[in-house]
Tab-separated table of C-alpha atoms and ligand atoms in Angstrom:
chain	number	residue	atom	x	y	z
A	131	MET	CA	115.126	52.988	76.993
A	132	VAL	CA	113.701	52.050	80.303
A	133	GLU	CA	110.060	51.014	80.304
A	134	SER	CA	107.983	50.074	83.248
A	135	TRP	CA	104.586	49.577	84.659
A	136	VAL	CA	104.580	50.799	88.215
A	137	ASN	CA	101.943	48.943	90.061
A	138	TYR	CA	100.854	50.874	93.054
A	139	ALA	CA	97.272	49.747	93.037
A	140	GLU	CA	97.412	48.895	96.759
A	141	ARG	CA	97.957	52.527	97.649
A	142	ILE	CA	96.081	54.483	95.021
A	143	GLY	CA	94.179	51.931	92.840
A	144	SER	CA	95.767	52.583	89.537
A	145	ASP	CA	98.807	51.753	87.450
A	146	LEU	CA	101.338	54.168	86.001
A	147	HIS	CA	103.077	53.546	82.730
A	148	LEU	CA	106.190	55.673	82.168
A	149	GLU	CA	108.540	55.422	79.219
A	150	LEU	CA	111.886	56.967	79.697
A	151	SER	CA	113.402	57.664	76.232
A	152	GLY	CA	114.991	60.469	74.189
A	153	PRO	CA	118.130	62.377	74.621
A	154	GLY	CA	119.662	63.649	77.841
A	155	SER	CA	119.773	62.404	81.316
A	156	LYS	CA	117.354	60.042	82.994
A	157	ARG	CA	116.123	62.907	85.100
A	158	ALA	CA	115.294	64.863	81.980
A	159	ALA	CA	113.686	61.828	80.465
A	160	LEU	CA	111.597	61.245	83.543
A	161	ILE	CA	110.415	64.928	83.715
A	162	ARG	CA	109.470	64.668	80.126
A	163	ALA	CA	107.579	61.451	80.610
A	164	LEU	CA	105.730	62.732	83.670
A	165	ARG	CA	104.822	66.033	81.930
A	166	GLU	CA	103.529	64.119	78.982
A	167	ALA	CA	101.345	61.882	81.152
A	168	VAL	CA	99.824	64.938	82.938
A	169	HIS	CA	99.387	66.847	79.518
A	170	SER	CA	97.677	63.981	77.849
A	171	GLY	CA	95.338	63.514	80.768
A	172	ARG	CA	96.569	60.077	81.546
A	173	LEU	CA	97.290	61.464	85.070
A	174	ALA	CA	94.241	63.259	86.247
A	175	PRO	CA	94.506	66.253	88.532
A	176	GLY	CA	94.677	64.983	92.174
A	177	THR	CA	96.265	61.664	91.327
A	178	ARG	CA	98.890	60.645	93.846
A	179	LEU	CA	102.270	59.679	92.414
A	180	PRO	CA	104.258	56.679	93.690
A	181	PRO	CA	106.798	57.431	96.482
A	182	TYR	CA	110.435	58.052	95.295
A	183	ARG	CA	111.721	54.711	96.286
A	184	SER	CA	109.139	52.572	94.483
A	185	LEU	CA	109.237	54.554	91.329
A	186	ALA	CA	112.956	54.732	91.421
A	187	ALA	CA	113.248	50.918	91.919
A	188	ASP	CA	110.777	50.216	89.184
A	189	LEU	CA	112.461	52.429	86.613
A	190	GLY	CA	115.956	51.390	87.571
A	191	VAL	CA	117.018	54.892	88.482
A	192	ALA	CA	118.379	56.463	91.522
A	193	ARG	CA	116.017	57.687	94.199
A	194	ASN	CA	117.483	61.291	93.964
A	195	THR	CA	116.598	61.220	90.181
A	196	VAL	CA	112.976	60.765	91.054
A	197	ALA	CA	113.091	63.309	93.815
A	198	ASP	CA	114.644	65.868	91.583
A	199	ALA	CA	112.225	65.254	88.743
A	200	TYR	CA	109.264	65.614	91.204
A	201	ALA	CA	110.751	68.807	92.683
A	202	GLU	CA	111.179	70.333	89.190
A	203	LEU	CA	107.593	69.563	88.292
A	204	VAL	CA	106.385	70.973	91.558
A	205	ALA	CA	108.255	74.231	90.833
A	206	GLU	CA	106.716	74.298	87.380
A	207	GLY	CA	103.206	73.883	88.908
A	208	TRP	CA	102.487	70.454	87.382
A	209	LEU	CA	102.667	68.599	90.721
A	210	THR	CA	102.049	69.572	94.288
A	211	ALA	CA	103.800	68.203	97.314
A	212	ARG	CA	102.258	68.404	100.740
A	213	GLN	CA	103.434	66.787	104.072
A	214	GLY	CA	101.279	63.758	104.641
A	215	SER	CA	99.541	63.679	101.307
A	216	GLY	CA	102.495	62.957	99.129
A	217	THR	CA	103.105	64.169	95.636
A	218	ARG	CA	99.969	64.723	93.428
A	219	VAL	CA	99.155	65.984	90.093
A	220	ALA	CA	98.183	69.678	90.612
A	221	GLU	CA	94.494	70.357	90.332
A	222	ARG	CA	95.053	73.196	87.754
A	223	SER	CA	96.959	70.817	85.363
A	224	ARG	CA	94.390	70.115	82.678
A	225	PRO	CA	95.254	67.989	79.751
A	226	LEU	CA	96.647	70.077	76.935
A	227	HIS	CA	94.324	68.821	74.330
A	228	ALA	CA	91.556	70.442	76.439
A	229	ALA	CA	92.923	73.815	75.076
A	230	VAL	CA	89.898	75.097	73.351
A	231	ARG	CA	89.272	77.489	70.552
A	232	THR	CA	86.800	80.363	71.432
A	233	ARG	CA	84.474	81.786	68.823
A	234	ARG	CA	87.385	83.142	66.652
A	235	PRO	CA	89.483	80.468	64.814
A	236	ALA	CA	92.708	82.317	65.570
A	237	THR	CA	92.196	82.258	69.297
A	238	TYR	CA	93.313	79.487	71.563
A	239	ARG	CA	92.690	79.353	75.264
A	240	ALA	CA	94.768	77.007	77.266
A	241	ARG	CA	92.887	75.313	80.096
A	242	ALA	CA	96.196	74.139	81.388
A	243	THR	CA	97.245	77.838	81.925
A	244	ARG	CA	100.202	78.061	84.171
A	245	HIS	CA	100.901	81.568	83.298
A	246	ASP	CA	98.158	83.934	82.333
A	247	LEU	CA	99.606	86.613	80.074
A	248	ARG	CA	96.404	87.665	78.446
A	249	GLN	CA	95.822	91.310	78.419
A	250	GLY	CA	92.811	92.723	80.054
A	251	THR	CA	93.036	92.544	83.864
A	252	PRO	CA	95.136	94.189	86.416
A	253	ASP	CA	97.006	92.268	89.078
A	254	ALA	CA	94.128	91.084	91.190
A	255	SER	CA	96.476	90.687	94.211
A	256	GLY	CA	97.092	94.492	94.144
A	257	PHE	CA	93.466	95.460	94.869
A	258	PRO	CA	93.608	97.935	97.680
A	259	ARG	CA	91.467	95.937	100.038
A	260	SER	CA	92.175	98.008	103.291
A	261	ALA	CA	91.704	101.328	101.569
A	262	TRP	CA	88.436	100.188	99.891
A	263	LEU	CA	87.181	98.819	103.212
A	264	ALA	CA	88.065	102.030	104.988
A	265	SER	CA	86.292	104.058	102.282
A	266	TYR	CA	83.251	101.849	102.260
A	267	ARG	CA	83.008	102.169	106.104
A	268	ARG	CA	83.304	105.938	106.062
A	269	ALA	CA	80.883	106.199	103.227
A	270	LEU	CA	78.264	104.010	105.028
A	271	HIS	CA	78.687	105.864	108.293
A	272	GLN	CA	78.191	109.260	106.608
A	273	ALA	CA	75.500	108.300	104.077
A	274	PRO	CA	72.113	110.011	104.644
A	275	ASN	CA	69.106	107.653	104.664
A	276	GLU	CA	68.023	108.628	101.260
A	277	VAL	CA	71.144	106.757	99.886
A	278	PHE	CA	69.321	103.409	100.714
A	279	GLY	CA	66.382	104.324	98.420
A	280	PRO	CA	66.222	104.158	94.640
A	281	GLY	CA	69.357	105.782	93.058
A	282	ASP	CA	69.603	108.701	90.773
A	283	PRO	CA	70.486	107.404	87.193
A	284	ALA	CA	72.948	110.221	86.815
A	285	GLY	CA	74.895	108.743	89.650
A	286	ARG	CA	75.684	110.065	93.207
A	287	PRO	CA	76.596	113.723	93.315
A	288	GLU	CA	79.619	112.954	95.633
A	289	LEU	CA	81.112	110.688	92.980
A	290	ARG	CA	80.390	113.034	90.047
A	291	ALA	CA	81.936	115.812	91.886
A	292	ALA	CA	84.971	113.660	92.866
A	293	LEU	CA	85.385	112.474	89.385
A	294	ALA	CA	85.090	115.998	87.783
A	295	ALA	CA	87.952	117.156	90.033
A	296	TYR	CA	90.082	114.049	89.628
A	297	LEU	CA	89.667	113.899	85.838
A	298	ALA	CA	90.553	117.555	85.476
A	299	ARG	CA	93.687	117.148	87.620
A	300	ALA	CA	94.861	113.772	86.374
A	301	ARG	CA	93.666	113.591	82.729
A	302	GLY	CA	93.183	117.276	81.777
A	303	VAL	CA	89.495	116.749	81.288
A	304	ARG	CA	87.311	119.814	81.022
A	305	THR	CA	83.961	119.232	82.695
A	306	GLN	CA	81.592	119.678	85.523
A	307	PRO	CA	79.670	117.231	87.627
A	308	ASP	CA	76.444	117.681	85.818
A	309	ARG	CA	78.007	116.480	82.544
A	310	ILE	CA	79.030	113.274	84.118
A	311	VAL	CA	76.879	110.134	84.058
A	312	ILE	CA	77.870	107.054	86.037
A	313	CYS	CA	77.663	103.596	84.461
A	314	SER	CA	79.002	100.224	85.090
A	315	GLY	CA	81.887	100.382	82.715
A	316	PHE	CA	82.895	101.079	79.206
A	317	ALA	CA	80.752	98.202	77.735
A	318	HIS	CA	77.724	99.568	79.593
A	319	ALA	CA	78.407	103.095	78.192
A	320	LEU	CA	78.475	101.712	74.719
A	321	ARG	CA	75.137	100.026	75.236
A	322	LEU	CA	73.519	103.178	76.610
A	323	LEU	CA	74.965	105.269	73.852
A	324	PHE	CA	73.991	103.093	70.874
A	325	GLY	CA	71.288	100.729	72.215
A	326	GLY	CA	69.299	103.141	74.371
A	327	GLY	CA	67.986	100.896	77.065
A	328	GLY	CA	71.302	99.488	78.032
A	329	GLY	CA	70.197	95.932	77.700
A	330	GLY	CA	67.581	96.056	80.394
A	331	GLY	CA	66.475	98.318	83.206
A	332	GLY	CA	66.824	101.457	81.033
A	333	GLY	CA	64.171	103.679	79.641
A	334	GLY	CA	64.730	103.968	75.951
A	335	GLY	CA	66.063	106.823	73.855
A	336	GLN	CA	69.081	106.270	71.652
A	337	PRO	CA	71.677	108.999	71.977
A	338	LEU	CA	73.867	107.926	69.012
A	339	ARG	CA	73.509	105.945	65.845
A	340	GLY	CA	75.881	104.203	63.589
A	341	PRO	CA	77.836	103.822	61.390
A	342	LEU	CA	80.678	104.041	63.929
A	343	ALA	CA	84.302	104.241	62.791
A	344	VAL	CA	86.622	102.171	64.960
A	345	GLU	CA	90.308	101.381	64.918
A	346	ALA	CA	91.169	98.398	62.596
A	347	TYR	CA	92.645	96.784	65.639
A	348	GLY	CA	90.542	96.881	68.799
A	349	LEU	CA	88.667	94.783	71.269
A	350	PRO	CA	86.400	92.276	69.441
A	351	PHE	CA	84.078	92.182	72.475
A	352	HIS	CA	83.203	95.817	71.846
A	353	ARG	CA	82.613	95.293	68.072
A	354	GLU	CA	80.360	92.391	68.770
A	355	LEU	CA	78.436	94.290	71.377
A	356	LEU	CA	77.922	97.106	68.802
A	357	ALA	CA	76.889	94.614	66.160
A	358	ALA	CA	74.297	93.165	68.558
A	359	GLU	CA	72.896	96.707	68.969
A	360	GLY	CA	72.641	96.902	65.143
A	361	VAL	CA	75.610	99.299	64.815
A	362	ARG	CA	77.855	98.845	61.750
A	363	THR	CA	81.449	99.482	62.555
A	364	VAL	CA	83.792	100.797	59.813
A	365	PRO	CA	87.624	99.973	60.398
A	366	LEU	CA	90.135	102.907	60.221
A	367	PRO	CA	93.645	101.751	59.284
A	368	LEU	CA	96.468	102.315	61.780
A	369	ASP	CA	100.069	103.467	61.127
A	370	GLU	CA	102.887	104.521	63.320
A	371	HIS	CA	101.035	107.710	64.365
A	372	GLY	CA	97.837	105.801	65.252
A	373	ALA	CA	94.468	105.724	63.518
A	374	ARG	CA	94.367	107.246	59.955
A	375	VAL	CA	91.568	109.801	60.957
A	376	ASP	CA	92.048	111.375	57.483
A	377	ARG	CA	90.007	108.271	56.189
A	378	LEU	CA	86.916	109.390	58.121
A	379	THR	CA	84.067	110.063	55.791
A	380	ARG	CA	80.353	109.875	56.379
A	381	GLU	CA	80.405	108.187	59.785
A	382	ARG	CA	78.439	109.873	62.561
A	383	ALA	CA	80.907	108.937	65.268
A	384	VAL	CA	84.420	107.544	65.784
A	385	LEU	CA	85.734	105.519	68.631
A	386	LEU	CA	89.330	105.888	69.479
A	387	THR	CA	91.782	104.934	72.256
A	388	PRO	CA	93.912	108.095	71.905
A	389	ALA	CA	96.146	107.831	74.932
A	390	HIS	CA	97.324	104.269	74.116
A	391	GLN	CA	95.969	102.563	71.095
A	392	PHE	CA	94.440	99.279	72.074
A	393	PRO	CA	96.156	96.820	71.467
A	394	THR	CA	99.019	98.094	69.347
A	395	GLY	CA	100.076	100.559	71.922
A	396	GLY	CA	101.212	104.074	70.610
A	397	PRO	CA	99.495	107.388	71.350
A	398	LEU	CA	97.506	109.199	68.636
A	399	HIS	CA	99.673	111.744	67.071
A	400	ALA	CA	99.036	115.413	68.163
A	401	GLU	CA	98.185	116.458	64.565
A	402	ARG	CA	95.687	113.604	64.289
A	403	ARG	CA	94.114	114.601	67.685
A	404	ALA	CA	93.382	118.023	66.235
A	405	ALA	CA	92.354	116.706	62.943
A	406	VAL	CA	89.720	114.286	64.396
A	407	VAL	CA	88.156	117.153	66.456
A	408	ASP	CA	88.076	119.288	63.377
A	409	TRP	CA	86.296	116.462	61.507
A	410	ALA	CA	83.690	116.072	64.192
A	411	ARG	CA	83.011	119.882	64.155
A	412	ALA	CA	82.705	119.974	60.417
A	413	ARG	CA	80.416	116.911	60.215
A	414	GLY	CA	78.383	117.492	63.320
A	415	ALA	CA	79.757	114.229	64.453
A	416	VAL	CA	81.136	112.997	67.840
A	417	VAL	CA	84.389	111.347	69.018
A	418	LEU	CA	84.183	108.615	71.651
A	419	GLU	CA	87.352	108.544	73.723
A	420	ASP	CA	88.050	105.146	75.319
A	421	ASP	CA	90.274	106.253	78.131
A	422	TYR	CA	90.842	102.682	79.432
A	423	ASP	CA	94.418	102.866	80.862
A	424	GLY	CA	95.186	106.555	80.856
A	425	GLU	CA	96.530	106.474	84.355
A	426	PHE	CA	99.356	103.998	83.451
A	427	ARG	CA	102.078	105.712	81.631
A	428	TYR	CA	105.813	105.201	82.242
A	429	ASP	CA	108.431	106.814	79.944
A	430	ARG	CA	106.719	109.382	77.815
A	431	LYS	CA	105.157	112.576	78.746
A	432	PRO	CA	101.616	112.120	80.035
A	433	VAL	CA	99.077	112.191	77.166
A	434	GLY	CA	96.117	114.217	78.459
A	435	ALA	CA	92.592	113.599	77.328
A	436	LEU	CA	91.551	114.411	73.888
A	437	GLN	CA	88.212	115.571	75.403
A	438	SER	CA	90.002	118.760	76.468
A	439	LEU	CA	90.375	119.782	72.842
A	440	ASP	CA	86.574	120.259	72.601
A	441	PRO	CA	84.275	119.048	75.401
A	442	GLU	CA	81.264	119.552	73.140
A	443	ARG	CA	82.483	117.146	70.451
A	444	VAL	CA	84.189	114.402	72.561
A	445	ILE	CA	82.561	111.822	74.849
A	446	LEU	CA	85.187	110.567	77.325
A	447	ILE	CA	84.488	107.100	78.795
A	448	GLY	CA	86.427	105.705	81.651
A	449	SER	CA	86.193	103.025	84.228
A	450	VAL	CA	88.008	101.459	87.230
A	451	SER	CA	88.443	98.155	85.442
A	452	LYS	CA	92.261	98.701	84.883
A	453	SER	CA	93.008	100.946	87.815
A	454	LEU	CA	91.163	99.067	90.538
A	455	SER	CA	89.398	95.916	89.349
A	456	PRO	CA	87.013	94.888	86.650
A	457	ALA	CA	84.963	93.351	89.456
A	458	VAL	CA	83.913	96.700	90.795
A	459	ARG	CA	81.910	97.497	87.704
A	460	LEU	CA	81.922	101.359	87.870
A	461	GLY	CA	82.616	103.700	84.986
A	462	TRP	CA	81.765	107.211	83.899
A	463	MET	CA	80.805	109.113	80.739
A	464	VAL	CA	81.882	112.745	80.386
A	465	LEU	CA	79.283	114.191	78.034
A	466	PRO	CA	78.795	117.136	75.774
A	467	GLU	CA	75.667	119.072	77.167
A	468	ARG	CA	73.557	117.927	74.266
A	469	TYR	CA	73.773	114.225	74.979
A	470	VAL	CA	73.166	114.377	78.763
A	471	GLY	CA	69.256	114.212	78.417
A	472	ASP	CA	69.346	111.315	76.100
A	473	VAL	CA	71.816	109.367	78.061
A	474	LEU	CA	69.791	109.825	81.203
A	475	ALA	CA	66.644	108.797	79.404
A	476	ALA	CA	68.428	105.684	78.213
A	477	LYS	CA	69.396	104.843	81.849
A	478	GLY	CA	65.731	104.979	82.984
A	479	GLU	CA	64.132	106.459	86.010
A	480	ARG	CA	66.255	104.751	88.565
A	481	GLU	CA	69.737	103.607	88.889
A	482	ALA	CA	69.645	99.961	87.685
A	483	TRP	CA	73.326	99.179	87.152
A	484	ALA	CA	75.856	100.797	89.377
A	485	SER	CA	75.618	100.054	93.095
A	486	VAL	CA	75.059	103.390	94.891
A	487	LEU	CA	76.997	102.190	97.900
A	488	ASP	CA	79.976	101.394	95.613
A	489	GLN	CA	79.760	104.783	94.092
A	490	LEU	CA	80.015	106.420	97.568
A	491	ALA	CA	82.956	104.232	98.446
A	492	LEU	CA	84.682	105.097	95.184
A	493	ALA	CA	83.878	108.818	95.786
A	494	ASP	CA	85.621	108.456	99.209
A	495	LEU	CA	88.581	106.581	97.792
A	496	ILE	CA	89.200	109.492	95.379
A	497	VAL	CA	88.602	112.353	97.802
A	498	SER	CA	90.727	110.789	100.464
A	499	GLY	CA	93.683	110.409	98.133
A	500	SER	CA	93.777	106.685	98.496
A	501	TYR	CA	92.895	106.229	94.791
A	502	ASP	CA	95.884	108.332	93.669
A	503	ARG	CA	98.150	106.496	96.078
A	504	HIS	CA	96.982	103.161	94.759
A	505	VAL	CA	97.438	104.191	91.108
A	506	ARG	CA	100.976	105.473	91.881
A	507	GLN	CA	101.732	102.179	93.614
A	508	MET	CA	100.455	100.120	90.760
A	509	ARG	CA	102.204	102.230	88.239
A	510	GLN	CA	105.448	101.474	89.854
A	511	ARG	CA	104.694	97.829	89.977
A	512	TYR	CA	103.607	97.636	86.261
A	513	ARG	CA	106.644	99.712	85.247
A	514	ARG	CA	108.969	97.264	87.037
A	515	ARG	CA	107.270	94.430	85.253
A	516	ARG	CA	107.368	96.099	81.883
A	517	ASP	CA	111.235	96.578	82.456
A	518	LEU	CA	111.683	92.972	83.463
A	519	LEU	CA	109.811	91.916	80.360
A	520	VAL	CA	111.941	94.149	78.059
A	521	ALA	CA	115.145	92.977	79.758
A	522	ALA	CA	114.171	89.234	79.478
A	523	LEU	CA	113.374	89.705	75.856
A	524	ALA	CA	116.650	91.440	75.170
A	525	GLU	CA	118.599	88.691	76.871
A	526	HIS	CA	116.745	85.571	75.647
A	527	ALA	CA	114.928	86.660	72.434
A	528	PRO	CA	116.876	89.709	71.084
A	529	HIS	CA	115.485	89.144	67.582
A	530	ILE	CA	111.957	90.025	68.776
A	531	GLU	CA	110.931	93.646	68.730
A	532	VAL	CA	108.764	94.703	71.630
A	533	THR	CA	106.393	97.718	71.033
A	534	GLY	CA	103.725	99.646	72.834
A	535	VAL	CA	105.655	99.590	76.197
A	536	ALA	CA	105.562	103.314	77.166
A	537	ALA	CA	102.157	102.961	78.726
A	538	GLY	CA	99.526	100.524	79.710
A	539	LEU	CA	99.418	96.952	80.993
A	540	HIS	CA	100.445	95.056	77.961
A	541	ALA	CA	103.096	95.051	75.246
A	542	VAL	CA	103.209	93.782	71.636
A	543	LEU	CA	105.923	91.322	70.527
A	544	ARG	CA	106.316	91.681	66.744
A	545	LEU	CA	106.825	88.529	64.772
A	546	PRO	CA	107.881	87.711	61.279
A	547	PRO	CA	104.943	87.506	58.833
A	548	GLY	CA	103.126	84.259	59.061
A	549	THR	CA	104.453	83.010	62.374
A	550	GLU	CA	101.885	84.371	64.744
A	551	ARG	CA	99.628	81.322	64.780
A	552	SER	CA	102.365	78.866	65.539
A	553	ALA	CA	103.819	81.254	68.187
A	554	VAL	CA	100.508	81.434	69.939
A	555	LYS	CA	100.311	77.591	69.840
A	556	ALA	CA	103.765	77.130	71.094
A	557	ALA	CA	103.023	79.398	74.020
A	558	ILE	CA	99.853	77.529	74.854
A	559	TRP	CA	101.857	74.222	74.653
A	560	GLN	CA	104.049	75.577	77.386
A	561	GLY	CA	101.093	76.638	79.529
A	562	VAL	CA	101.251	80.304	78.693
A	563	ALA	CA	97.967	81.922	77.742
A	564	LEU	CA	98.090	84.852	75.506
A	565	ASP	CA	96.628	86.265	72.338
A	566	GLY	CA	97.865	86.979	68.848
A	567	LEU	CA	97.258	90.327	67.242
A	568	ALA	CA	94.921	88.537	64.682
A	569	GLU	CA	92.354	88.248	67.525
A	570	PHE	CA	91.926	91.923	67.592
A	571	ARG	CA	91.683	92.707	63.882
A	572	HIS	CA	88.572	93.964	62.399
A	573	PRO	CA	87.194	91.494	59.868
A	574	ASP	CA	86.459	94.205	57.228
A	575	THR	CA	89.842	96.020	57.276
A	576	ASP	CA	92.089	95.910	54.298
A	577	MET	CA	95.197	97.236	56.002
A	578	PRO	CA	98.173	94.736	55.939
A	579	ALA	CA	98.057	92.337	58.796
A	580	HIS	CA	100.726	92.529	61.524
A	581	ASP	CA	101.946	89.423	63.175
A	582	GLY	CA	102.457	89.705	66.921
A	583	LEU	CA	101.818	88.450	70.439
A	584	VAL	CA	99.924	90.681	72.823
A	585	VAL	CA	101.425	90.157	76.263
A	586	GLY	CA	99.613	91.354	79.313
A	587	TYR	CA	102.092	91.808	82.110
A	588	ALA	CA	99.672	92.786	84.842
A	589	THR	CA	97.705	89.681	85.455
A	590	PRO	CA	100.228	87.295	87.157
A	591	SER	CA	100.660	87.875	90.837
A	592	GLU	CA	103.987	89.208	91.928
A	593	HIS	CA	105.548	85.888	93.104
A	594	ALA	CA	104.574	84.197	89.747
A	595	TYR	CA	105.926	86.855	87.382
A	596	ALA	CA	109.567	85.733	86.941
A	597	ALA	CA	108.398	82.207	86.117
A	598	ALA	CA	105.904	83.555	83.662
A	599	LEU	CA	108.535	85.573	81.911
A	600	GLU	CA	110.961	82.612	81.784
A	601	THR	CA	108.360	80.314	80.273
A	602	LEU	CA	107.275	82.956	77.867
A	603	CYS	CA	110.878	83.497	76.565
A	604	GLY	CA	111.238	79.652	76.269
A	605	ALA	CA	108.173	79.439	74.106
A	606	LEU	CA	109.059	82.273	71.677
A	607	PRO	CA	110.149	81.303	68.091
A	608	PRO	CA	113.908	81.166	67.830
A	609	GLY	CA	115.847	83.777	65.775
A	610	GLU	CA	117.586	82.894	62.514
A	611	THR	CA	120.879	82.102	64.067
A	612	GLN	CA	119.424	80.273	66.937
A	613	ALA	CA	117.238	78.177	64.510
A	614	SER	CA	120.086	77.178	62.331
B	1162	LIG	C1	90.142	98.684	75.155
B	1162	LIG	C2	89.418	98.642	76.430
B	1162	LIG	N1	88.456	99.537	76.685
B	1162	LIG	C3	87.782	99.475	77.876
B	1162	LIG	C4	87.971	98.661	78.769
B	1162	LIG	C5	87.084	98.732	80.059
B	1162	LIG	O1	85.897	97.898	79.969
B	1162	LIG	P1	84.977	97.815	81.206
B	1162	LIG	O2	84.863	99.303	81.702
B	1162	LIG	O3	83.547	97.505	80.417
B	1162	LIG	O4	85.370	96.878	82.060
B	1162	LIG	C6	88.881	97.571	78.516
B	1162	LIG	C7	89.163	96.567	79.527
B	1162	LIG	O5	89.427	96.768	80.849
B	1162	LIG	C8	89.578	97.552	77.324
B	1162	LIG	O6	90.548	96.738	77.173
C-alpha cells in the first residue's frame, strides 16, 4: 500500500490525500482512489489536480501511470483536461451520495449522471433546427395580421388541416379538422378532459369524469395529475397481449397506450382492440388513446391508431414531445363530435396555452414534408441504437432478456424477481441514470410485480451512446455462471 499526502497548496491551496490499495496494478489502484475521491465529494467539481510529475513522485509511481490514470478518468467523464488549465474534476461530477430519492421510495436519481438512460426524451441533438427555422420563417412571412391577435382555442386552422391529413396518412386516423383541438401536449389534454379549466386560463366545463381505468404500469406523472383533478384511477392488469380489457366494468373511460404499451412495450392485441371499442359502445364510455410514440416502429407491421375502429368512441391524443422535442409543447386531441364543444369550453375564449406562431411553424413543417423527413431520420437513428443495445446485451449480459424493442424509444430489461432495486442502485453507482419498472406500477394493482429496468436509448447524444451502453452492461447484475 502506498499512502501519501500530496501538498500542492502553493498552486491550488489544498492537500490531496490518496490511498493506493487493493488488487491489480498501481494504475488501477490510482484510478480507483481518484474516482472515490470525486465520488465522495472530497474532490469538488473544478478542483485542479496535481501535475503528473509531482503526483507520481509523491506516490512513488511512474509518471506514465499518473498520465494513464488521468486519461482514463477524462475518457470516463470524471475529469477534464484543457491546455493551459491542467486536469480538473469535471463540473458534472457530483458526489455519489448526492444521489437523491424522488417522491417514490423505489426511484433513485443520480446527480452524478454520466449517462442518462431514463426513458422520456428524444435525442435533443437531433432536433431539426434548420427545418424548424425555415418553417418558422415561412410561417411568419405568410401569416395574416390577425395571427398576432388573440388565438382561437381550437387551434390554427392551418395546423388542424395539416394534422388531419398527416394523422390519416401516417396513423390511419379517421377525422376532419373541426374534430381536432390543439393543446400543449398529452398532460394538458388530460387536464382539459378531466379538470375542465386546464389548470388556469381555461373556461370551465368538464368533458369527462372518473373513475378512469388505466394500465397497471404507466406514467406516475399522469396518475398524479389525474388524482390532483379528483379522478380515481383503476388499474387494469397486463399480460403478454397488453391490457386485460375484459376486466373493465363500470368505469366511464379507459386510458390505453395501444400502439406500444408504456412502459412494458408490446402492442395491444387485435382482439383486445376490438373488445375495448365494443365495451365503450355498450357502456356509453370512451377510450383515450395515448399515441405517444406511434411514429417510431422498427420490426413489426405498423400498428395504426385504435381511433380508426370507432372515431365516435375513441379520443386520440398525440404530441410532438417524442417526435420533435418536449420543449415545443404542442399536442392535439382528435375528438368524437360530442366532446368538441365541452373541450373548447374547457379551453376558454382564447388560446392560453399553445403559441399560435409555433402552431403555424408546425403546420408548415408537416405540409412541407420536413416533419416526415425528420421522423424517418430519427427512426433510423433510434433503430440503430436499439440494435446496438440488443447486440451489447447479447454479448455482455446474455442472461438478461430484453423486451419491448419492436417500437418506441425505450426497452425493458427483465430481471430475476427481487433484484430490481439493487440493479437500479448498481447502475446509479456507475453513473447511469435509469428507472426500475416498480416506478411505473400502479399502487392499487394486484397483478404480480415484474422486475426490470426501463432503458431509454434516445436521450444520450450520438457520440456518447457507445460509452453509455458499455457502462450499462458493466453495471448489470451478473448471470449465474458469471456470479459463481
Ligand atoms: C406515456 C407517455 N404519454 C405521453 C407523453 C407525452 O407527454 P406530453 O405531450 O405531455 O409531453 C409521454 C412523454 O413524452 C409519455 O411517456
